[in-house]
Short mmCIF file of C-alpha atoms in Angstrom, two decimals:
data_model
loop_
_atom_site.label_atom_id
_atom_site.label_comp_id
_atom_site.label_asym_id
_atom_site.label_seq_id
_atom_site.Cartn_x
_atom_site.Cartn_y
_atom_site.Cartn_z
CA MET C 1 17.13 38.99 -13.98
CA LYS C 2 14.54 38.55 -11.24
CA LEU C 3 11.08 37.01 -11.71
CA VAL C 4 8.23 38.86 -10.02
CA PHE C 5 4.54 38.17 -9.46
CA PRO C 6 2.24 39.14 -11.02
CA SER C 7 3.93 39.51 -14.40
CA HIS C 8 3.83 38.26 -17.97
CA GLU C 9 7.12 36.47 -17.32
CA PHE C 10 5.55 34.58 -14.40
CA ASP C 11 2.66 33.47 -16.64
CA GLU C 12 5.10 32.27 -19.29
CA ALA C 13 7.26 30.38 -16.78
CA VAL C 14 4.29 28.55 -15.23
CA ALA C 15 2.92 27.67 -18.67
CA ALA C 16 6.33 26.31 -19.66
CA VAL C 17 6.47 24.16 -16.52
CA CYS C 18 2.99 22.78 -17.25
CA HIS C 19 4.00 21.80 -20.78
CA GLY C 20 7.49 20.51 -19.99
CA THR C 21 9.30 23.24 -21.94
CA ALA C 22 10.76 25.32 -19.10
CA SER C 23 14.39 26.29 -19.55
CA ASP C 24 16.97 25.93 -16.81
CA GLU C 25 16.88 29.70 -16.29
CA GLN C 26 13.08 29.76 -16.00
CA MET C 27 13.19 26.92 -13.47
CA ARG C 28 15.83 28.68 -11.40
CA LEU C 29 13.97 32.02 -11.36
CA LEU C 30 10.61 30.40 -10.66
CA ASN C 31 12.05 28.38 -7.79
CA GLU C 32 13.53 31.54 -6.21
CA LEU C 33 10.21 33.36 -6.52
CA LEU C 34 8.14 30.53 -5.05
CA ARG C 35 10.47 30.30 -2.07
CA ARG C 36 10.10 33.96 -1.15
CA ASP C 37 6.52 34.84 -2.22
CA PRO C 38 3.63 32.82 -0.68
CA THR C 39 1.06 34.55 -2.92
CA ALA C 40 2.94 33.50 -6.03
CA ARG C 41 3.27 30.03 -4.60
CA ASP C 42 -0.49 29.73 -4.07
CA GLU C 43 -1.18 30.94 -7.61
CA TYR C 44 1.40 28.53 -9.01
CA LEU C 45 -0.20 25.57 -7.23
CA VAL C 46 -3.68 26.50 -8.45
CA ARG C 47 -2.52 26.81 -12.06
CA VAL C 48 -0.57 23.57 -12.03
CA GLU C 49 -3.50 21.74 -10.45
CA LEU C 50 -5.86 23.21 -13.04
CA HIS C 51 -3.54 22.20 -15.86
CA ALA C 52 -3.39 18.63 -14.54
CA ARG C 53 -7.17 18.45 -14.23
CA LEU C 54 -7.77 19.89 -17.71
CA ALA C 55 -5.22 17.53 -19.20
CA SER C 56 -7.03 14.58 -17.61
CA GLU C 57 -10.28 15.51 -19.41
CA SER C 58 -9.67 13.59 -22.62
CA ASP C 59 -12.48 15.23 -24.60
CA LEU C 60 -11.87 18.83 -23.50
CA PHE C 61 -9.60 19.49 -26.50
CA ALA C 62 -11.09 16.84 -28.74
CA SER C 63 -10.26 18.76 -31.88
CA VAL C 64 -6.53 18.41 -31.30
CA ALA C 65 -6.39 15.32 -29.08
CA SER C 66 -5.59 13.01 -31.96
CA GLU C 67 -2.51 15.06 -32.80
CA SER C 68 -1.24 15.65 -29.28
CA PRO C 69 2.10 14.09 -28.34
CA ASP C 70 2.26 11.65 -25.40
CA LEU C 71 4.07 13.76 -22.86
CA GLY C 72 3.68 11.18 -20.06
CA SER C 73 5.46 8.18 -21.49
CA GLY C 74 9.04 8.87 -20.64
CA ALA C 75 10.04 12.39 -19.80
CA ILE C 76 12.82 12.05 -17.30
CA ARG C 77 11.87 15.36 -15.64
CA GLY C 78 8.52 13.98 -14.43
CA GLU C 79 9.77 10.40 -14.31
CA PHE C 80 6.40 9.17 -15.56
CA PHE C 81 5.98 5.70 -16.95
CA THR C 82 3.28 3.96 -18.92
CA GLN C 83 2.07 0.44 -18.22
CA GLY C 84 3.34 -2.18 -20.59
CA ARG C 85 5.78 0.06 -22.46
CA GLN C 86 9.45 0.89 -21.95
CA THR C 87 10.90 4.16 -23.16
CA THR C 88 14.50 4.48 -24.19
CA THR C 89 14.59 8.02 -25.52
CA ARG C 90 13.17 11.32 -24.39
CA ASP C 91 9.74 12.17 -25.71
CA PRO C 92 9.50 15.32 -27.86
CA VAL C 93 9.40 18.42 -25.74
CA LEU C 94 6.88 19.98 -28.11
CA GLY C 95 4.78 18.41 -30.82
CA SER C 96 3.45 21.55 -32.47
CA GLN C 97 3.65 25.15 -31.33
CA ALA C 98 0.05 25.69 -32.37
CA ARG C 99 -1.22 22.74 -30.32
CA TRP C 100 0.20 23.77 -26.97
CA MET C 101 -0.61 27.40 -27.60
CA LEU C 102 -4.23 26.42 -28.14
CA ALA C 103 -4.32 24.44 -24.90
CA LEU C 104 -2.54 27.23 -23.03
CA ALA C 105 -4.93 29.82 -24.41
CA ALA C 106 -7.88 27.78 -23.19
CA CYS C 107 -6.32 27.44 -19.74
CA LEU C 108 -5.54 31.15 -19.52
CA ALA C 109 -9.01 32.08 -20.70
CA LEU C 110 -10.48 30.04 -17.89
CA LEU C 111 -8.01 31.43 -15.38
CA LEU C 112 -8.20 35.10 -16.27
CA GLY C 113 -11.91 35.10 -16.99
CA GLY C 114 -12.75 33.63 -13.62
CA GLY C 115 -14.50 30.60 -15.12
CA TRP C 116 -11.70 28.37 -13.91
CA TRP C 117 -12.96 28.51 -10.35
CA ALA C 118 -16.41 27.22 -11.21
CA ARG C 119 -14.89 24.38 -13.20
CA TYR C 120 -12.44 23.63 -10.39
CA ARG C 121 -15.34 23.41 -7.96
CA LEU C 122 -17.30 21.15 -10.31
CA LEU C 123 -14.34 18.82 -10.66
CA ASP C 124 -14.00 18.65 -6.89
CA ASP C 125 -17.70 17.82 -6.56
CA ARG C 126 -17.31 14.56 -8.43
CA PRO C 127 -18.29 11.48 -6.37
CA GLY C 128 -15.56 10.20 -4.06
CA ALA C 129 -14.52 6.65 -3.30
CA THR C 130 -17.25 4.39 -1.99
CA SER C 131 -17.32 1.03 -0.25
CA ARG C 132 -19.94 -1.67 0.24
CA ALA C 133 -18.00 -3.21 3.12
CA VAL C 134 -19.90 -4.06 6.31
CA ALA C 135 -17.12 -5.64 8.41
CA MET C 136 -13.41 -6.40 8.54
CA LEU C 137 -11.27 -9.48 9.13
CA ASN C 138 -9.58 -8.53 12.37
CA ARG C 139 -7.59 -11.56 13.58
CA VAL C 140 -6.82 -15.10 12.38
CA VAL C 141 -5.09 -18.21 13.68
CA ASN C 142 -4.10 -20.85 11.12
CA ALA C 143 -7.05 -19.85 8.97
CA GLN C 144 -7.56 -21.89 5.80
CA TRP C 145 -10.29 -20.73 3.43
CA THR C 146 -12.02 -22.71 0.70
CA ALA C 147 -9.66 -22.58 -2.28
CA ALA C 148 -12.42 -21.94 -4.81
CA ASP C 149 -13.47 -18.70 -3.08
CA PRO C 150 -11.69 -15.33 -2.98
CA GLN C 151 -9.16 -15.47 -0.15
CA PRO C 152 -9.81 -12.82 2.52
CA HIS C 153 -6.69 -11.43 4.12
CA LEU C 154 -5.96 -10.04 7.54
CA GLY C 155 -7.28 -6.50 7.84
CA ALA C 156 -9.47 -6.86 4.74
CA SER C 157 -12.71 -4.94 4.42
CA LEU C 158 -15.52 -7.47 3.92
CA GLU C 159 -18.48 -6.79 1.67
CA PRO C 160 -21.76 -8.72 1.87
CA GLY C 161 -21.12 -12.30 0.79
CA THR C 162 -20.26 -15.78 2.02
CA LEU C 163 -17.10 -16.82 3.87
CA ARG C 164 -16.14 -20.49 3.94
CA LEU C 165 -13.55 -21.29 6.58
CA GLU C 166 -12.08 -24.78 6.19
CA SER C 167 -10.09 -24.79 9.42
CA GLY C 168 -8.56 -22.48 12.02
CA LEU C 169 -10.03 -19.41 13.70
CA ALA C 170 -11.08 -16.05 12.26
CA GLN C 171 -12.45 -12.98 14.02
CA ILE C 172 -14.80 -10.67 12.11
CA VAL C 173 -15.57 -7.19 13.44
CA PHE C 174 -18.78 -5.69 12.09
CA TYR C 175 -18.98 -1.97 11.53
CA ASN C 176 -21.65 -1.66 14.23
CA GLY C 177 -19.12 -2.99 16.76
CA ALA C 178 -20.22 -6.64 17.05
CA ARG C 179 -17.42 -9.25 17.02
CA VAL C 180 -17.84 -12.80 15.73
CA VAL C 181 -15.23 -15.55 16.05
CA LEU C 182 -15.60 -18.47 13.60
CA GLU C 183 -14.08 -21.92 13.96
CA GLY C 184 -13.63 -23.96 10.80
CA PRO C 185 -15.23 -25.70 9.15
CA ALA C 186 -17.85 -22.96 8.98
CA GLU C 187 -20.02 -21.22 6.38
CA PHE C 188 -20.94 -17.66 7.31
CA GLN C 189 -22.71 -15.05 5.19
CA LEU C 190 -22.43 -11.32 5.82
CA VAL C 191 -25.70 -9.53 5.02
CA SER C 192 -25.23 -6.06 6.53
CA SER C 193 -23.33 -4.36 9.33
CA SER C 194 -25.95 -5.69 11.77
CA LYS C 195 -27.00 -9.03 10.29
CA ALA C 196 -25.40 -12.33 9.24
CA LEU C 197 -26.36 -15.91 8.40
CA CYS C 198 -24.70 -19.03 9.82
CA ARG C 199 -25.29 -22.08 7.62
CA GLY C 200 -22.87 -24.32 9.43
CA GLY C 201 -20.07 -24.36 11.98
CA LYS C 202 -19.33 -22.94 15.38
CA LEU C 203 -19.11 -19.29 16.40
CA THR C 204 -19.13 -16.93 19.34
CA ALA C 205 -20.49 -13.38 19.19
CA GLU C 206 -19.81 -10.48 21.52
CA VAL C 207 -22.17 -7.55 21.10
CA PRO C 208 -21.53 -4.23 22.89
CA PRO C 209 -24.42 -1.90 23.81
CA GLN C 210 -24.02 0.22 20.67
CA ALA C 211 -24.55 -2.89 18.51
CA ARG C 212 -27.72 -3.97 20.34
CA GLY C 213 -30.07 -5.67 17.92
CA PHE C 214 -27.32 -7.52 16.03
CA GLN C 215 -28.90 -10.52 14.34
CA ILE C 216 -27.62 -13.96 13.28
CA VAL C 217 -29.93 -16.29 11.40
CA ALA C 218 -29.25 -20.04 11.56
CA PRO C 219 -31.40 -23.01 10.49
CA ARG C 220 -34.58 -22.73 12.58
CA MET C 221 -32.90 -20.23 14.91
CA ASP C 222 -33.24 -16.49 14.35
CA VAL C 223 -31.16 -14.84 17.10
CA THR C 224 -31.40 -11.16 18.02
CA ASP C 225 -28.88 -9.94 20.56
CA LEU C 226 -29.85 -7.59 23.38
CA GLY C 227 -26.29 -6.68 24.38
CA THR C 228 -24.53 -9.89 25.32
CA ALA C 229 -22.12 -12.71 24.47
CA PHE C 230 -23.40 -15.97 23.03
CA GLY C 231 -22.37 -19.02 21.02
CA LEU C 232 -23.93 -20.87 18.08
CA ASN C 233 -23.14 -24.39 16.91
CA VAL C 234 -24.77 -25.50 13.64
CA THR C 235 -24.22 -29.13 12.62
CA GLY C 236 -26.56 -30.50 9.96
CA ALA C 237 -30.17 -30.17 11.14
CA ARG C 238 -29.15 -29.34 14.73
CA THR C 239 -28.67 -25.77 15.98
CA GLU C 240 -27.49 -24.92 19.49
CA LEU C 241 -27.65 -21.47 21.09
CA HIS C 242 -25.73 -20.80 24.35
CA VAL C 243 -25.90 -17.47 26.21
CA PHE C 244 -22.77 -16.69 28.20
CA ARG C 245 -23.61 -13.13 29.27
CA GLY C 246 -26.69 -10.89 29.10
CA ASN C 247 -29.68 -12.17 27.18
CA VAL C 248 -30.97 -12.77 23.65
CA GLU C 249 -34.24 -13.24 21.84
CA PHE C 250 -34.73 -16.10 19.41
CA ARG C 251 -37.43 -17.41 17.10
CA THR C 252 -37.67 -20.91 15.65
CA GLU C 253 -39.95 -19.69 12.84
CA PRO C 254 -40.14 -16.25 11.18
CA LYS C 255 -43.66 -15.56 12.52
CA ALA C 256 -43.26 -17.35 15.83
CA ALA C 257 -43.27 -15.47 19.10
CA ALA C 258 -39.83 -14.42 20.33
CA GLN C 259 -38.44 -16.30 23.31
CA ASN C 260 -36.03 -14.67 25.74
CA LEU C 261 -32.94 -16.60 26.79
CA LYS C 262 -30.90 -15.34 29.72
CA GLU C 263 -27.31 -15.80 30.83
CA GLY C 264 -26.43 -19.40 31.62
CA LYS C 265 -29.21 -20.84 29.48
CA GLY C 266 -29.22 -22.46 26.07
CA ALA C 267 -31.65 -23.70 23.44
CA VAL C 268 -31.39 -26.64 21.06
CA VAL C 269 -33.48 -27.15 17.91
CA GLU C 270 -33.16 -30.31 15.84
CA GLY C 271 -35.10 -31.04 12.67
CA ALA C 272 -38.75 -29.99 12.94
CA GLY C 273 -38.83 -30.40 16.70
CA GLU C 274 -39.54 -27.75 19.30
CA ALA C 275 -36.79 -25.79 21.01
CA GLN C 276 -35.42 -27.53 24.10
CA ILE C 277 -34.08 -25.29 26.88
CA VAL C 278 -30.76 -26.53 28.30
CA ALA C 279 -27.92 -25.20 30.43
CA ALA C 280 -25.35 -23.18 28.51
CA ASP C 281 -22.12 -25.11 27.96
CA PRO C 282 -19.13 -22.79 27.50
CA ARG C 283 -16.75 -25.77 27.36
CA GLY C 284 -17.85 -26.49 23.81
CA PHE C 285 -16.59 -23.05 22.76
CA ALA C 286 -13.33 -23.01 24.73
CA SER C 287 -11.19 -22.99 21.57
CA LEU C 288 -12.88 -19.80 20.35
CA PHE C 289 -12.39 -18.03 23.69
CA ASP C 290 -8.65 -18.63 23.34
CA LEU C 291 -8.41 -16.74 20.02
CA GLN C 292 -6.29 -13.88 21.32
CA ALA C 293 -3.84 -16.11 23.20
CA LYS C 294 -3.51 -18.41 20.19
CA SER C 295 -3.02 -15.45 17.88
CA VAL C 296 -0.21 -14.05 20.04
CA ALA C 297 1.46 -17.47 20.18
CA ALA C 298 1.24 -17.92 16.40
CA GLU C 299 2.67 -14.43 15.88
CA ALA C 300 5.62 -15.15 18.18
CA GLN C 301 6.31 -18.39 16.31
CA ARG C 302 6.40 -16.64 12.93
CA TYR C 303 8.63 -13.90 14.34
CA ASP C 304 11.11 -16.51 15.60
CA ARG C 305 11.13 -18.25 12.23
CA TRP C 306 11.88 -14.95 10.47
CA ARG C 307 14.80 -14.28 12.82
CA GLU C 308 16.21 -17.74 12.12
CA ALA C 309 15.91 -17.11 8.37
CA ASN C 310 17.70 -13.78 8.82
CA GLU C 311 20.67 -15.49 10.44
CA ARG C 312 21.01 -17.70 7.36
CA LEU C 313 20.72 -14.72 5.02
CA ARG C 314 23.70 -13.01 6.61
CA HIS C 315 26.01 -15.66 5.20
CA ASP C 316 25.10 -14.75 1.60
CA PRO C 317 28.15 -12.88 0.22
CA SER C 318 25.95 -11.04 -2.29
CA LEU C 319 23.89 -9.38 0.47
CA TRP C 320 25.46 -5.93 0.42
CA ILE C 321 22.74 -4.18 2.41
CA HIS C 322 20.29 -5.62 4.90
CA PHE C 323 18.32 -3.34 7.19
CA ASP C 324 16.26 -5.65 9.40
CA PHE C 325 15.10 -2.74 11.64
CA GLU C 326 15.87 -4.96 14.63
CA HIS C 327 18.99 -3.21 15.80
CA GLY C 328 17.93 0.42 15.68
CA SER C 329 17.05 2.56 18.66
CA PRO C 330 14.68 5.54 19.03
CA SER C 331 17.57 7.47 20.56
CA ASP C 332 19.97 6.64 17.71
CA TRP C 333 19.89 8.16 14.22
CA ARG C 334 21.86 5.25 12.74
CA LEU C 335 20.22 2.29 11.00
CA PRO C 336 22.68 -0.63 11.18
CA ASN C 337 23.52 -2.56 8.05
CA VAL C 338 23.61 -6.24 9.06
CA GLY C 339 24.34 -7.63 5.59
CA SER C 340 27.38 -9.79 4.91
CA ARG C 341 29.26 -6.79 3.47
CA SER C 342 28.54 -4.52 6.44
CA ALA C 343 32.28 -4.08 7.05
CA THR C 344 32.62 -2.17 3.78
CA VAL C 345 29.14 -0.59 3.55
CA PRO C 346 28.41 2.02 6.24
CA ASP C 347 25.28 2.19 8.35
CA ALA C 348 22.45 4.35 7.05
CA THR C 349 21.25 7.62 8.56
CA ILE C 350 17.64 8.09 9.72
CA VAL C 351 16.21 11.52 8.98
CA GLY C 352 12.89 12.35 10.64
CA CYS C 353 11.24 8.90 10.60
CA GLN C 354 9.51 7.56 13.70
CA TRP C 355 9.79 4.08 15.22
CA GLN C 356 6.53 2.14 15.17
CA GLU C 357 5.26 -1.42 15.56
CA GLY C 358 6.33 -3.60 12.66
CA ARG C 359 5.01 -6.85 11.16
CA TRP C 360 4.82 -8.29 14.67
CA SER C 361 3.85 -6.44 17.83
CA THR C 362 7.32 -6.95 19.34
CA LYS C 363 9.27 -5.94 16.23
CA PRO C 364 10.14 -2.30 15.42
CA ALA C 365 9.78 -0.61 12.04
CA LEU C 366 10.12 2.95 10.72
CA GLU C 367 7.17 5.13 9.73
CA PHE C 368 7.46 7.78 7.01
CA ARG C 369 5.02 10.67 7.32
CA SER C 370 6.37 14.02 6.16
CA VAL C 371 8.25 15.31 3.12
CA SER C 372 11.41 15.30 5.26
CA ASP C 373 11.33 11.65 6.35
CA ARG C 374 13.98 9.47 4.69
CA ILE C 375 16.81 7.00 5.20
CA ARG C 376 20.13 8.08 3.68
CA LEU C 377 22.62 5.43 2.63
CA SER C 378 25.70 5.01 0.51
CA LEU C 379 26.84 1.99 -1.51
CA PRO C 380 30.11 2.31 -3.46
CA GLY C 381 31.08 0.29 -6.52
CA THR C 382 29.25 -1.17 -9.51
CA PHE C 383 27.25 -4.35 -10.07
CA GLU C 384 26.46 -6.68 -12.94
CA SER C 385 23.01 -7.39 -11.42
CA VAL C 386 20.95 -6.05 -8.51
CA THR C 387 17.97 -7.31 -6.47
CA LEU C 388 15.97 -5.00 -4.21
CA ALA C 389 13.44 -6.32 -1.68
CA THR C 390 11.42 -4.69 1.09
CA TRP C 391 8.46 -5.15 3.42
CA VAL C 392 6.18 -2.09 3.45
CA ARG C 393 2.77 -1.07 4.71
CA VAL C 394 1.50 1.61 2.33
CA GLN C 395 -0.76 4.17 3.99
CA GLY C 396 -1.52 6.20 0.88
CA LEU C 397 -0.33 7.18 -2.59
CA ASP C 398 -0.90 10.92 -2.46
CA ARG C 399 2.07 11.75 -4.67
CA LYS C 400 2.17 11.18 -8.41
CA ILE C 401 5.29 9.16 -7.74
CA THR C 402 6.24 7.67 -4.36
CA SER C 403 9.83 6.67 -3.71
CA LEU C 404 10.83 3.26 -2.45
CA PHE C 405 14.55 3.41 -3.25
CA MET C 406 16.20 6.04 -5.42
CA SER C 407 19.77 7.03 -6.20
CA ASP C 408 20.32 10.74 -5.66
CA GLY C 409 20.92 11.76 -9.23
CA PHE C 410 21.09 10.59 -12.82
CA GLU C 411 24.55 9.11 -13.21
CA SER C 412 24.79 6.32 -15.77
CA GLY C 413 23.77 3.00 -14.23
CA THR C 414 21.80 4.45 -11.30
CA ILE C 415 18.33 3.13 -10.47
CA HIS C 416 15.06 4.58 -9.18
CA TRP C 417 12.42 2.23 -7.69
CA VAL C 418 9.02 3.84 -7.17
CA ILE C 419 5.24 3.39 -6.87
CA ARG C 420 2.98 5.44 -9.12
CA ASN C 421 -0.25 6.87 -7.68
CA ASP C 422 -2.33 4.36 -9.65
CA GLY C 423 -0.59 1.45 -7.90
CA VAL C 424 1.94 0.68 -10.64
CA LEU C 425 5.48 -0.30 -9.63
CA GLY C 426 8.20 1.33 -11.69
CA LEU C 427 11.94 0.98 -12.10
CA THR C 428 13.93 3.63 -13.96
CA VAL C 429 17.40 2.67 -15.13
CA ILE C 430 19.65 5.54 -16.24
CA GLY C 431 21.78 4.80 -19.28
CA PRO C 432 24.71 6.56 -20.95
CA LYS C 433 24.35 10.22 -21.91
CA ALA C 434 21.32 10.66 -19.59
CA ASP C 435 19.28 8.19 -21.64
CA HIS C 436 16.88 6.15 -19.53
CA GLN C 437 14.41 3.26 -19.57
CA ILE C 438 11.31 2.93 -17.43
CA LEU C 439 9.98 -0.56 -16.74
CA THR C 440 6.60 -0.90 -15.06
CA SER C 441 4.26 -3.48 -13.61
CA PRO C 442 0.48 -3.54 -13.97
CA PRO C 443 -1.41 -1.77 -11.17
CA VAL C 444 -0.75 -3.95 -8.11
CA ILE C 445 -1.53 -1.67 -5.15
CA ASN C 446 -4.97 -0.20 -4.51
CA SER C 447 -6.74 1.49 -1.61
CA ASP C 448 -8.07 -1.83 -0.30
CA GLN C 449 -4.46 -2.83 0.42
CA PHE C 450 -3.54 0.34 2.32
CA GLY C 451 -2.52 -0.75 5.81
CA ASP C 452 -1.59 -4.29 4.71
CA TRP C 453 1.97 -5.59 4.90
CA MET C 454 3.30 -6.27 1.40
CA HIS C 455 6.56 -7.74 0.18
CA LEU C 456 7.89 -5.92 -2.90
CA ALA C 457 10.95 -6.92 -4.91
CA VAL C 458 12.55 -6.07 -8.25
CA VAL C 459 15.34 -8.02 -9.97
CA ILE C 460 17.70 -6.36 -12.45
CA ASP C 461 19.47 -9.18 -14.28
CA GLY C 462 22.38 -7.73 -16.23
CA HIS C 463 23.25 -11.06 -17.85
CA SER C 464 19.86 -11.80 -19.37
CA LYS C 465 19.09 -8.05 -19.58
CA ARG C 466 15.68 -8.39 -17.92
CA VAL C 467 13.84 -6.62 -15.09
CA THR C 468 11.18 -8.50 -13.09
CA HIS C 469 8.77 -7.04 -10.52
CA TYR C 470 7.46 -9.20 -7.65
CA VAL C 471 4.62 -8.65 -5.15
CA ASN C 472 4.22 -11.03 -2.19
CA GLY C 473 6.54 -13.59 -3.73
CA ARG C 474 4.84 -13.66 -7.12
CA GLY C 475 6.22 -12.26 -10.36
CA VAL C 476 3.82 -9.66 -11.75
CA SER C 477 5.75 -8.43 -14.82
CA SER C 478 9.00 -8.97 -16.71
CA HIS C 479 10.63 -6.69 -19.26
CA ALA C 480 13.59 -6.64 -21.61
CA LEU C 481 16.29 -4.23 -20.43
CA ARG C 482 18.01 -2.18 -23.10
CA PHE C 483 21.01 -1.13 -21.04
CA ALA C 484 23.91 -3.40 -20.24
CA PRO C 485 25.67 -3.36 -16.84
CA PRO C 486 27.36 -2.06 -14.82
CA PHE C 487 24.76 -0.63 -12.44
CA GLN C 488 25.45 1.53 -9.42
CA VAL C 489 23.78 3.05 -6.38
CA GLY C 490 26.14 5.64 -4.93
CA THR C 491 24.35 7.85 -2.42
CA ALA C 492 20.66 7.00 -2.26
CA GLU C 493 17.53 7.23 -0.13
CA LEU C 494 14.80 4.93 1.10
CA GLY C 495 11.32 6.46 1.16
CA ASN C 496 12.34 9.79 -0.36
CA TRP C 497 14.59 11.41 -2.92
CA ASN C 498 17.30 14.03 -3.05
CA PRO C 499 17.20 15.12 -6.74
CA ILE C 500 20.85 16.00 -7.25
CA GLY C 501 21.56 17.21 -10.76
CA PHE C 502 18.15 18.76 -11.36
CA PRO C 503 18.08 22.44 -12.31
CA GLY C 504 16.58 24.76 -9.75
CA ASN C 505 15.40 22.02 -7.37
CA ASP C 506 12.25 21.46 -9.42
CA PRO C 507 9.24 21.71 -7.03
CA PHE C 508 7.56 18.81 -8.82
CA LEU C 509 10.11 16.35 -7.47
CA ILE C 510 8.52 15.51 -4.10
CA ARG C 511 8.55 11.72 -3.84
CA ASN C 512 8.15 11.00 -0.11
CA PHE C 513 6.74 7.63 0.95
CA SER C 514 3.64 7.50 3.16
CA GLY C 515 3.68 4.34 5.23
CA VAL C 516 5.85 2.01 7.27
CA MET C 517 8.95 0.07 6.19
CA ASP C 518 10.03 -3.01 8.12
CA GLU C 519 12.91 -4.55 6.16
CA PHE C 520 15.11 -3.72 3.16
CA SER C 521 17.70 -5.83 1.32
CA LEU C 522 19.99 -5.18 -1.62
CA TYR C 523 21.76 -8.10 -3.30
CA GLY C 524 24.54 -7.79 -5.83
CA ARG C 525 23.10 -10.62 -7.93
CA PRO C 526 19.76 -11.59 -9.51
CA LEU C 527 17.69 -13.66 -7.10
CA ASP C 528 15.57 -16.26 -8.86
CA ALA C 529 11.82 -16.71 -8.41
CA SER C 530 12.18 -19.39 -5.73
CA GLU C 531 14.51 -17.20 -3.66
CA ILE C 532 12.07 -14.27 -3.84
CA GLN C 533 9.27 -16.63 -2.79
CA ASN C 534 11.36 -17.77 0.18
CA LEU C 535 11.94 -14.17 1.27
CA TYR C 536 8.19 -13.64 1.21
CA THR C 537 7.11 -16.85 2.94
CA GLY C 538 9.84 -16.54 5.57
CA GLY C 539 8.90 -12.97 6.44
CA ARG C 540 5.13 -12.74 6.12
CA PRO C 541 3.46 -11.76 9.40
CA GLN C 542 0.50 -14.13 8.89
CA THR C 543 -0.25 -17.12 6.73
CA ASP C 544 -2.84 -15.15 4.80
CA VAL C 545 -0.99 -12.07 3.50
CA PRO C 546 -2.94 -11.10 0.34
CA THR C 547 -1.86 -12.32 -3.07
CA VAL C 548 -1.99 -10.20 -6.20
CA ARG C 549 -4.31 -11.46 -8.90
#
């Protein structure tokens, strides 16, 4: 038999895929058709997308919604998982013939009647993501923020609000292009992309021509930049303004006449007194000028500490796999395993990934971009417990499920570690007779963290029969595990998945990772919370990597 498009058989096969009832034969025939016929492939994608959108409208089929089965809680075909619940058996393939026929009839009526396109357009016209951010935290050196406030992290988008820097240096880049370096202790309020308030502390500002008009308001000193570099020092009732390049305008009162201050000049206002014109003193701001050099030095120090910690890790006999991404080469397709068991575990194979800058500017890492990018590895044997840990920089979650580490198929004891597109971490453990359990964290990754380095870990403890997810050294969820050891890996992939054992190479099973991976470890034992914390603190690129709340 051969499936053709258009045909009634094609309609039935696509409907069966949408509702999780497709037979092996239907999947095989549909896969063959989609590979050879681009028109059928386009139609298939439109219908599947429409089905997903209609299914997400909870009140569209309100009359039957209360009776509908939960098809997303544990079907191994889609490998979906639901927060806070573990599934140990397959969900029903069908609840009621009448229910899915009603939903299918509604879908087909929209499709065949042409109304589907209008609805599709309306759904696409819904408001997109928005942001109130006006600046970003671009660089820090030993920055310590007031503990009672939300802790900004390197690379964070900053919305209007107050920053309280206890000590260290922090560089803020406004969206209009102005750059401000703060030295703690300092209290600095972001108002807009072109205005800020300084209530206390020392800062320097560099304002390019396109940010002309950038304004900083301090006690009795309203400064408007005219394309320049200047410094402010606010201590109690005293405010100092120093112009290092170009010129600025300042007012000591809101309705007072503006005074122009040129390069090499400064102004001091104390209490209710008049502004005193002085010579600019760049020496008082020398520590801020050295931000970049200090940042590079601090980065090099952290990199050296990580390398020292790595040398100690290699003596752990349970470290079966350790890819530190230090020993690879752009001209070599091998990724060396430097774990303690490297003599018995072969190096991995790099497929398609590109070498990029890692957690530190002098350290390499691998970027995953396309559906082909992956790292292939093989680990023989079985384990009573397993710990997985990695440093990643997620660039996006454009797949329903994104692979971190997945065994090729569904042999008993194999494991699949993934990120769902709503930021949930998931671990699927395959049990006997193709049974499975899916154990998930709360949502821990969102769009604000895209581009940030994050340390992710999951511990499978076969003795206590528990699975624990960690983000940046902190446990975020723990679950009872139904299956007893042994566990196995076999042939597996980082950042992608080869779905061996699936009928017809199901087109839904694209799991490629979008981002950069800098380190990966697999231990044949359960690391405790303090050991996970040590992996995080020893490998974080800055002292302010974001925590998960």
